CSV table of C-alpha atoms in Angstrom, one decimal:
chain,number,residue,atom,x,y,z
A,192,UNK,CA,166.4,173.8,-39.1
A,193,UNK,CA,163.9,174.1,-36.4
A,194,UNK,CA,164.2,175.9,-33.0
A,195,UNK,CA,164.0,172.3,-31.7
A,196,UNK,CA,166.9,171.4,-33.5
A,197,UNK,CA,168.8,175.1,-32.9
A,198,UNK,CA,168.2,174.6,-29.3
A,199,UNK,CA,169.5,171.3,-28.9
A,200,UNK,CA,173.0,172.6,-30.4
A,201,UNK,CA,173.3,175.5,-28.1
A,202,UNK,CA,172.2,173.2,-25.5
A,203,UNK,CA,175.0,170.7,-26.4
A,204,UNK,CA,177.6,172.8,-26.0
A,205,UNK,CA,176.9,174.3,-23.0
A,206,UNK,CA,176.3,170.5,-21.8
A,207,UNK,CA,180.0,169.6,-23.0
A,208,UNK,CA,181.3,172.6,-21.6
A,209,UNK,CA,180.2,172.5,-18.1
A,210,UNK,CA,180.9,169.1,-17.8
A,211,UNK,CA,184.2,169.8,-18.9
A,212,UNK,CA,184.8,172.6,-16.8
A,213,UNK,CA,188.5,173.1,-15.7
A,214,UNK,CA,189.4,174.7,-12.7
A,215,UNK,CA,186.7,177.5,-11.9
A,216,UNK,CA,188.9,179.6,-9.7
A,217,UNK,CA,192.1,179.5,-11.5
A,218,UNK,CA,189.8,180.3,-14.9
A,219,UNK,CA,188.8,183.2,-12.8
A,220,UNK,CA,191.5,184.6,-11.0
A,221,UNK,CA,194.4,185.6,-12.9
A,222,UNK,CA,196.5,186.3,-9.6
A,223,UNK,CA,196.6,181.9,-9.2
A,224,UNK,CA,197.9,181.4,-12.7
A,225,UNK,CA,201.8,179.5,-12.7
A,226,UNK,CA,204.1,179.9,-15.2
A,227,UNK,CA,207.1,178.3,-16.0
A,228,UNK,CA,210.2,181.0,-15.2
A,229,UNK,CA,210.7,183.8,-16.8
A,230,UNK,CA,207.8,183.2,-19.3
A,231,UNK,CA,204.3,183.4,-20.2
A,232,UNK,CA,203.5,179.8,-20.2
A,233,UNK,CA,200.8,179.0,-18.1
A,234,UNK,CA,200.6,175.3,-16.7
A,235,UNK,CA,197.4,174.9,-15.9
A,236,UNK,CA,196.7,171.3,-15.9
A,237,UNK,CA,199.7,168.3,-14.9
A,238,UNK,CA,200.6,167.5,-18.4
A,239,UNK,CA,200.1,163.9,-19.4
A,240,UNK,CA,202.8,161.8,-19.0
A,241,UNK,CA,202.6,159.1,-21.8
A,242,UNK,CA,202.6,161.8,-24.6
A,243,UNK,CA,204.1,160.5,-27.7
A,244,UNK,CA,202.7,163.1,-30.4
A,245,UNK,CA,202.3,162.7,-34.4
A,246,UNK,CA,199.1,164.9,-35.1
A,247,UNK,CA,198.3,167.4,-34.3
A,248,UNK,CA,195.0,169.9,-34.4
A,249,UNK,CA,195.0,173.5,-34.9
A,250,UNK,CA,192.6,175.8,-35.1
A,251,UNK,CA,192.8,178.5,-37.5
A,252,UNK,CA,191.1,181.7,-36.9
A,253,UNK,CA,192.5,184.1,-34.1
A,254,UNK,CA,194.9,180.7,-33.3
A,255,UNK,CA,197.0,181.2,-36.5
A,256,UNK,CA,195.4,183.9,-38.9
A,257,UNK,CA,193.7,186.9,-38.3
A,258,UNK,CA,192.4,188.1,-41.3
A,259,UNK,CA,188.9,187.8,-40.1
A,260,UNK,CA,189.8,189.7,-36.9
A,261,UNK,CA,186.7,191.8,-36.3
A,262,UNK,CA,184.3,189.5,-37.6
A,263,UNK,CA,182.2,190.3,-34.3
A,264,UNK,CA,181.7,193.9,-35.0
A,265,UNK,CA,180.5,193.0,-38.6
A,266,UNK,CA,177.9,190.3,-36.8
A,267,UNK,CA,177.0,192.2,-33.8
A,268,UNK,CA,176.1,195.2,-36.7
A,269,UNK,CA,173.8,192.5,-39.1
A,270,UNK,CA,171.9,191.2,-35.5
A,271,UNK,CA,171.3,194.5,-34.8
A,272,UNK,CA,169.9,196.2,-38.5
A,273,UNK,CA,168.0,192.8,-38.8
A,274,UNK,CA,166.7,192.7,-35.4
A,275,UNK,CA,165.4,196.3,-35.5
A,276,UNK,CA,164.8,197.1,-38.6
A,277,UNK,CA,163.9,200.2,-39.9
A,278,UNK,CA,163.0,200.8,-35.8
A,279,UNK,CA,166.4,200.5,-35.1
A,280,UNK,CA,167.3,204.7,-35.7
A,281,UNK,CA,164.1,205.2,-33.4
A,282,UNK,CA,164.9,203.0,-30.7
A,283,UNK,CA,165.7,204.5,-26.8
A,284,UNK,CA,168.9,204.6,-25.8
A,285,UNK,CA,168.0,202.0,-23.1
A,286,UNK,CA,166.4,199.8,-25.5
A,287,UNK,CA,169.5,199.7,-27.9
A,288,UNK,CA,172.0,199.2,-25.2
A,289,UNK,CA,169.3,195.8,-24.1
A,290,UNK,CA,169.3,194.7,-27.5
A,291,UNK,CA,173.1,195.3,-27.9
A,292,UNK,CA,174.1,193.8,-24.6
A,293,UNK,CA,171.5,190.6,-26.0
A,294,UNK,CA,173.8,190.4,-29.2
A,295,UNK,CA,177.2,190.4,-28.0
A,296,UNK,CA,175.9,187.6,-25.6
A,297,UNK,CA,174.7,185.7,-28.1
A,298,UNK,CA,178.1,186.2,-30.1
A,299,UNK,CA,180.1,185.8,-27.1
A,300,UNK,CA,178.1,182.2,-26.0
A,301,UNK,CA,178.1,181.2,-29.9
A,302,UNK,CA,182.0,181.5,-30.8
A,303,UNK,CA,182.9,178.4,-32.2
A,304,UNK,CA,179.9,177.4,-33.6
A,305,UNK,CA,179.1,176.7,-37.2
A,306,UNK,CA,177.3,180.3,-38.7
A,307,UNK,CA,174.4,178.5,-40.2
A,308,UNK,CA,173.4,177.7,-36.4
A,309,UNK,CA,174.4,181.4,-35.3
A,310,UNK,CA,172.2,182.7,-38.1
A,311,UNK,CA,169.0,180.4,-37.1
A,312,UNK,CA,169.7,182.0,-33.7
A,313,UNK,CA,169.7,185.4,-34.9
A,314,UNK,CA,166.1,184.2,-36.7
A,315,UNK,CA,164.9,183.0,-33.4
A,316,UNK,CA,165.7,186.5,-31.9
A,317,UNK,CA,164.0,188.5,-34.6
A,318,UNK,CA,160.7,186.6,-34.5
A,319,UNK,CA,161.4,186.9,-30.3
A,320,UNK,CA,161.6,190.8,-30.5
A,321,UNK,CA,159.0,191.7,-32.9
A,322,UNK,CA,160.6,194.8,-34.0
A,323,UNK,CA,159.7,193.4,-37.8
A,324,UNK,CA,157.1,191.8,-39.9
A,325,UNK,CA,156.6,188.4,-40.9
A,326,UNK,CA,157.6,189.0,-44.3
A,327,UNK,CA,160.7,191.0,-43.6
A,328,UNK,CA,162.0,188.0,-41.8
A,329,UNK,CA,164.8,185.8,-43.6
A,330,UNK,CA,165.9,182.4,-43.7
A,331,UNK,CA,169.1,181.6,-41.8
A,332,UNK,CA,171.0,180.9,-45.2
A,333,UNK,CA,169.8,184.5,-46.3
A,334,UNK,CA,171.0,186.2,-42.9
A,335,UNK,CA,174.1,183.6,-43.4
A,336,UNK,CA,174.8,185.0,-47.0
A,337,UNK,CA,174.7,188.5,-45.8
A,338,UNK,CA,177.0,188.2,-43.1
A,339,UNK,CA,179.4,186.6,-45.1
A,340,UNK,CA,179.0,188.8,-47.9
A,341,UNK,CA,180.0,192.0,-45.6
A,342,UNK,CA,182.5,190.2,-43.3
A,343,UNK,CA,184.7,189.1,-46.8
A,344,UNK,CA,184.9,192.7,-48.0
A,345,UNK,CA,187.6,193.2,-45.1
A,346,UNK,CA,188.9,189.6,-45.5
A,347,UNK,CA,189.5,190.3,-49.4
A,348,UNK,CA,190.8,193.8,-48.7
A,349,UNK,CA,193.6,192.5,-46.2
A,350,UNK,CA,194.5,189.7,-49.0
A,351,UNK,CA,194.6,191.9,-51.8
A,352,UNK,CA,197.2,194.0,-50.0
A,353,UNK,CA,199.4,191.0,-48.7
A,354,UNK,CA,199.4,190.2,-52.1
A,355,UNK,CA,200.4,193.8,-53.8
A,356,UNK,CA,203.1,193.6,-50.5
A,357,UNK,CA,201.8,196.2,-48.6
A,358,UNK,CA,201.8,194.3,-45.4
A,359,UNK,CA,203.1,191.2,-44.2
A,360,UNK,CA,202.3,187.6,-42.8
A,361,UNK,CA,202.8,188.9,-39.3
A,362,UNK,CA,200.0,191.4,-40.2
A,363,UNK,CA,197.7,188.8,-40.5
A,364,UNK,CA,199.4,186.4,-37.8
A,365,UNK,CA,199.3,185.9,-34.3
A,366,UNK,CA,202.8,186.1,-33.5
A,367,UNK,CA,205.1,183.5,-34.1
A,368,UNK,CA,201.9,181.3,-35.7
A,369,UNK,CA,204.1,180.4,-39.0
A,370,UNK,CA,207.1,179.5,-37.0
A,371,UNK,CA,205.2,177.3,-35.2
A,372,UNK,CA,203.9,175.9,-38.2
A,373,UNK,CA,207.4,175.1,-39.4
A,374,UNK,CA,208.9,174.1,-36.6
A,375,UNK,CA,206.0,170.6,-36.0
A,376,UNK,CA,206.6,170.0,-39.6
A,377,UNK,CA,210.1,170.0,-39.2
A,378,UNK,CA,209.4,167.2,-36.4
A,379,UNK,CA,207.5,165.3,-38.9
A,380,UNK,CA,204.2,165.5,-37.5
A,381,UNK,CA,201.0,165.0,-39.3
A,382,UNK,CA,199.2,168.7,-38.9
A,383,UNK,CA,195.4,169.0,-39.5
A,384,UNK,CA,193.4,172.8,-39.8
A,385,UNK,CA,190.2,172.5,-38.5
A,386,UNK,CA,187.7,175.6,-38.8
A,387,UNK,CA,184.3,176.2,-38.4
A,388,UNK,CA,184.5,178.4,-41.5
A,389,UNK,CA,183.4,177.4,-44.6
A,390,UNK,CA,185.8,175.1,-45.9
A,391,UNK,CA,186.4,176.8,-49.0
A,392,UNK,CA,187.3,179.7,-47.8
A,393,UNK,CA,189.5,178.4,-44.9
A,394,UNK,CA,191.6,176.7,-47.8
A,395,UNK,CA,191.6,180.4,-49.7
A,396,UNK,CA,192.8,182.2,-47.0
A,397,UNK,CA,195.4,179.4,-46.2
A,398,UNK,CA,197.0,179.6,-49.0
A,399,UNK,CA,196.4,183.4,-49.6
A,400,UNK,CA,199.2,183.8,-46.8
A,401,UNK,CA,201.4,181.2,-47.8
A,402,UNK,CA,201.0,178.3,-44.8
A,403,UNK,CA,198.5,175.9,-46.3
A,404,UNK,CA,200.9,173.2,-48.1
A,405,UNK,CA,202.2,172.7,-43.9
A,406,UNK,CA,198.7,170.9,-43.3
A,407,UNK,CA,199.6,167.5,-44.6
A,408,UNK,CA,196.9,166.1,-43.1
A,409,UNK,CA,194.3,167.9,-44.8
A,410,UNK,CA,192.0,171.4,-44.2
A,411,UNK,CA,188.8,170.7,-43.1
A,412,UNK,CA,185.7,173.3,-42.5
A,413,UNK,CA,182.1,173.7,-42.7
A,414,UNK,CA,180.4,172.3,-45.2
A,415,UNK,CA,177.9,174.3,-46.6
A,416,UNK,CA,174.8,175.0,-45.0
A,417,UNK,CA,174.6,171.5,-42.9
A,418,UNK,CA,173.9,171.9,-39.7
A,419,UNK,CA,175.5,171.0,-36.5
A,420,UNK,CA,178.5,172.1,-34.6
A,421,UNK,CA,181.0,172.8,-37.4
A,422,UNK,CA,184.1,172.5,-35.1
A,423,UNK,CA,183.2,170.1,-33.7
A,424,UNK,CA,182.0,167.6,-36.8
A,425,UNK,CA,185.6,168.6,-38.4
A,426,UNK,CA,187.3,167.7,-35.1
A,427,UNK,CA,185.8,164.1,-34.8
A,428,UNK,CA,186.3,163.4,-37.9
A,429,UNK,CA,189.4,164.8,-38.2
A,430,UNK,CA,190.3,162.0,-34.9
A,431,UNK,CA,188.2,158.9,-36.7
A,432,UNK,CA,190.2,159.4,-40.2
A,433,UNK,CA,193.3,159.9,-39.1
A,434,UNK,CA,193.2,157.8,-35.9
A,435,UNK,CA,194.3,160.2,-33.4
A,436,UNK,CA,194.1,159.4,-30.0
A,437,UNK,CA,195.0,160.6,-26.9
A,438,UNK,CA,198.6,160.0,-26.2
A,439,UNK,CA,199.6,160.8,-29.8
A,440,UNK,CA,197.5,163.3,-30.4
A,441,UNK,CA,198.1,167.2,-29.5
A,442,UNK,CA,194.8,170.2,-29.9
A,443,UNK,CA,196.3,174.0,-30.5
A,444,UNK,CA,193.1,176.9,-30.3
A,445,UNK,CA,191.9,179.6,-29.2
A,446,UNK,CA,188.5,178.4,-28.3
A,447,UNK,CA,186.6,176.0,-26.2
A,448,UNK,CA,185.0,173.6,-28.5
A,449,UNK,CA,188.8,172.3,-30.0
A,450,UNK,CA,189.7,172.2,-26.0
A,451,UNK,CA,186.8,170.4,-25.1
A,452,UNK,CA,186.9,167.9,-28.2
A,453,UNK,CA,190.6,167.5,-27.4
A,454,UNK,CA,190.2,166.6,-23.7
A,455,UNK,CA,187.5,164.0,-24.7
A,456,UNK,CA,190.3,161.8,-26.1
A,457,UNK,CA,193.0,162.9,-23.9
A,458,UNK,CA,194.6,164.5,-26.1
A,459,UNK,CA,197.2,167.3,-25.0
A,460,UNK,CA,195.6,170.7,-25.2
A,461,UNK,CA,197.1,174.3,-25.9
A,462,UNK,CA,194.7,177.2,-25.1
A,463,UNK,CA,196.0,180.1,-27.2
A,464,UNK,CA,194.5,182.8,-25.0
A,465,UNK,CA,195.7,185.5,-28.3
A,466,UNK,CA,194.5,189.1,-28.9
A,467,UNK,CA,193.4,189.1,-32.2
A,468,UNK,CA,193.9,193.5,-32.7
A,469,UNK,CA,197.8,193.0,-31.4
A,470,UNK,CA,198.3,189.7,-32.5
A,471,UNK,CA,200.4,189.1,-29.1
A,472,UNK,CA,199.6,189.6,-25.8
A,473,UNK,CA,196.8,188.0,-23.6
A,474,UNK,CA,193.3,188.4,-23.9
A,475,UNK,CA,192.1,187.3,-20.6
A,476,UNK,CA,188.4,186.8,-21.3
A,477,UNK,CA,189.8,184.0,-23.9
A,478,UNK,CA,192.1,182.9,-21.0
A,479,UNK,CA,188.8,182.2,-18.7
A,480,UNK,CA,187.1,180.1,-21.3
A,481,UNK,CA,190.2,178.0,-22.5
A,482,UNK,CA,190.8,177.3,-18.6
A,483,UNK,CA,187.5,176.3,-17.9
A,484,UNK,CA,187.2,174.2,-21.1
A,485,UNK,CA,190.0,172.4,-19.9
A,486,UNK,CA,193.5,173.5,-21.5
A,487,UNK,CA,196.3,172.2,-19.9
A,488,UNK,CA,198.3,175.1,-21.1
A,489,UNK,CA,197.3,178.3,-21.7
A,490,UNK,CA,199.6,180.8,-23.8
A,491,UNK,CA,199.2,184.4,-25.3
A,492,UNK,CA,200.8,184.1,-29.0
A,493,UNK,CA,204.0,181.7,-30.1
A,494,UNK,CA,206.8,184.3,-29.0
A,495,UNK,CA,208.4,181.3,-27.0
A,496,UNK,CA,208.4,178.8,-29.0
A,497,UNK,CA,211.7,177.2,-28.3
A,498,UNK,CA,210.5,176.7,-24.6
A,499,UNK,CA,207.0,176.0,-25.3
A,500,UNK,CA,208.4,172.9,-27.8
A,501,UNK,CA,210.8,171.9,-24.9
A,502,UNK,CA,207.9,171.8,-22.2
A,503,UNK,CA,205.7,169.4,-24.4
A,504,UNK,CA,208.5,167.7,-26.1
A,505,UNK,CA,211.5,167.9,-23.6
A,506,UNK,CA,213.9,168.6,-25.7
């Protein structure tokens, strides 16, 4: 892919974004959010008033799993040693923290977004910086394969000890994630995991913890190396095939894109504003983008389920 191409993604979403842009001072200000009593449910938008739900979208990393929970650190470490080089022990401290600060923006804007196209921006910022030759710079399916390769060594460790029962689903869980899980296929609704991950690995890891037979609608993720706006491809399609629209459909994440795609069709939308090191809890920066995406609720983990089911399903 070219930076013509690479550019016009990034410029996409951030189109789709600010035009869907929630309420900017609510998304901002903490102090203005309303909850229903005694809970952490956030209503942030007037829920829809025709709902009559049968699918329903979730996302799957830091919404229900956390096994890649870190996967930043391992990112923000490969921009860095690829960026720099062998310059990168020799740098000022000044320079490191600007190169630093320029990679956890990049991570921090790119969220979401299907690697390939977060490894042809990492390209673009290596030939930007100069720090390296020519010839020591990679494709974005070598930086891609890299990445993966590291960030996997933690993902396989975590499974290998759920498997030998040396920790447990809620390890790897944001709390009260399989609960949920149970509790829409108990209703009979038609469930669909949609991940910008590979789609290989997001039906691995799946079934590694023990929830992927709940998706009868399918698991769809990245394909490969195409390029484009992972979520977002699975999403649509997700909606086309299985003919979701608004009034039956519900969205369940913890980031903008499956907000944004959501609100597009008027569907109902969950923003799961979840700390990924606690697995419960708020994470307010999450909180800002979900608002401003558009979520029309915004909650920290699935700890009140019974009242969060009774507040979209009334009973």
């Amino acid at each position: 892919m070219n930076k013509e191409n690479s550019d016009s993604v990034m410029a996409q979403l951030e189109e789709d974004r600010s035009s869907m842009a929630g309420n900017l001072a609510l998304a901002l200000d903490p102090r203005k959010a309303k909850y229903i009593d005694g809970s952490e449910i956030e209503i942030a938008l007037e829920l829809p008033d025709d709902l009559d739900i049968q699918n329903v979208i979730l996302d799957h990393d830091g919404t229900i799993s956390t096994l890649r929970e870190g996967w930043e650190i391992v990112m923000h470490a490969v921009m860095m040693e690829f960026i720099c080089g062998s310059k990168l022990s020799e740098l000022s401290t000044n320079e490191y923290h600007r190169i630093s600060k320029k990679c956890e923006k990049f991570i921090d804007d790119t969220t979401g977004i299907q690697t390939i196209v977060q490894m042809q921006g990492l390209r673009e910022i290596v030939i930007e910086e100069g720090f390296i030759t020519e010839t020591e710079i990679k494709s974005a399916v070598d930086y891609k394969a890299i990445y993966l390769d590291r960030l996997m060594v933690s993902v396989n460790d975590r499974i290998k000890r759920f498997e030998k029962g040396e920790r447990q689903i809620c390890d790897f869980t944001i709390q009260g994630a399989p609960e949920l899980l149970d509790t829409l296929h108990e209703k009979g609704l038609t469930l669909f995991l949609a991940s910008g991950t590979d789609e290989d690995n997001v039906v691995i890891e799946a079934n590694a913890l023990g929830y992927g037979d709940a998706f009868n609608g399918g698991i769809r993720g990245s394909k490969g190396n195409e390029i484009g706006d992972a979520k977002k491809i699975v999403i649509d399609r997700i909606i086309e095939e299985g003919d979701c629209v608004g009034s039956n459909l519900m969205v369940i994440g913890d980031g903008p894109v499956e907000i944004i795609e959501g609100r597009k069709v008027g569907a109902l939308c969950i923003g799961v504003a979840s700390d990924e090191i606690r697995r419960h809890g708020i994470n307010y920066s999450k909180r800002t983008r979900l608002i401003k995406a558009g979520a029309h609720i915004i909650i920290p983990d699935f700890s009140q389920l019974p009242l969060l089911m009774k507040t979209i399903f009334g009973k």
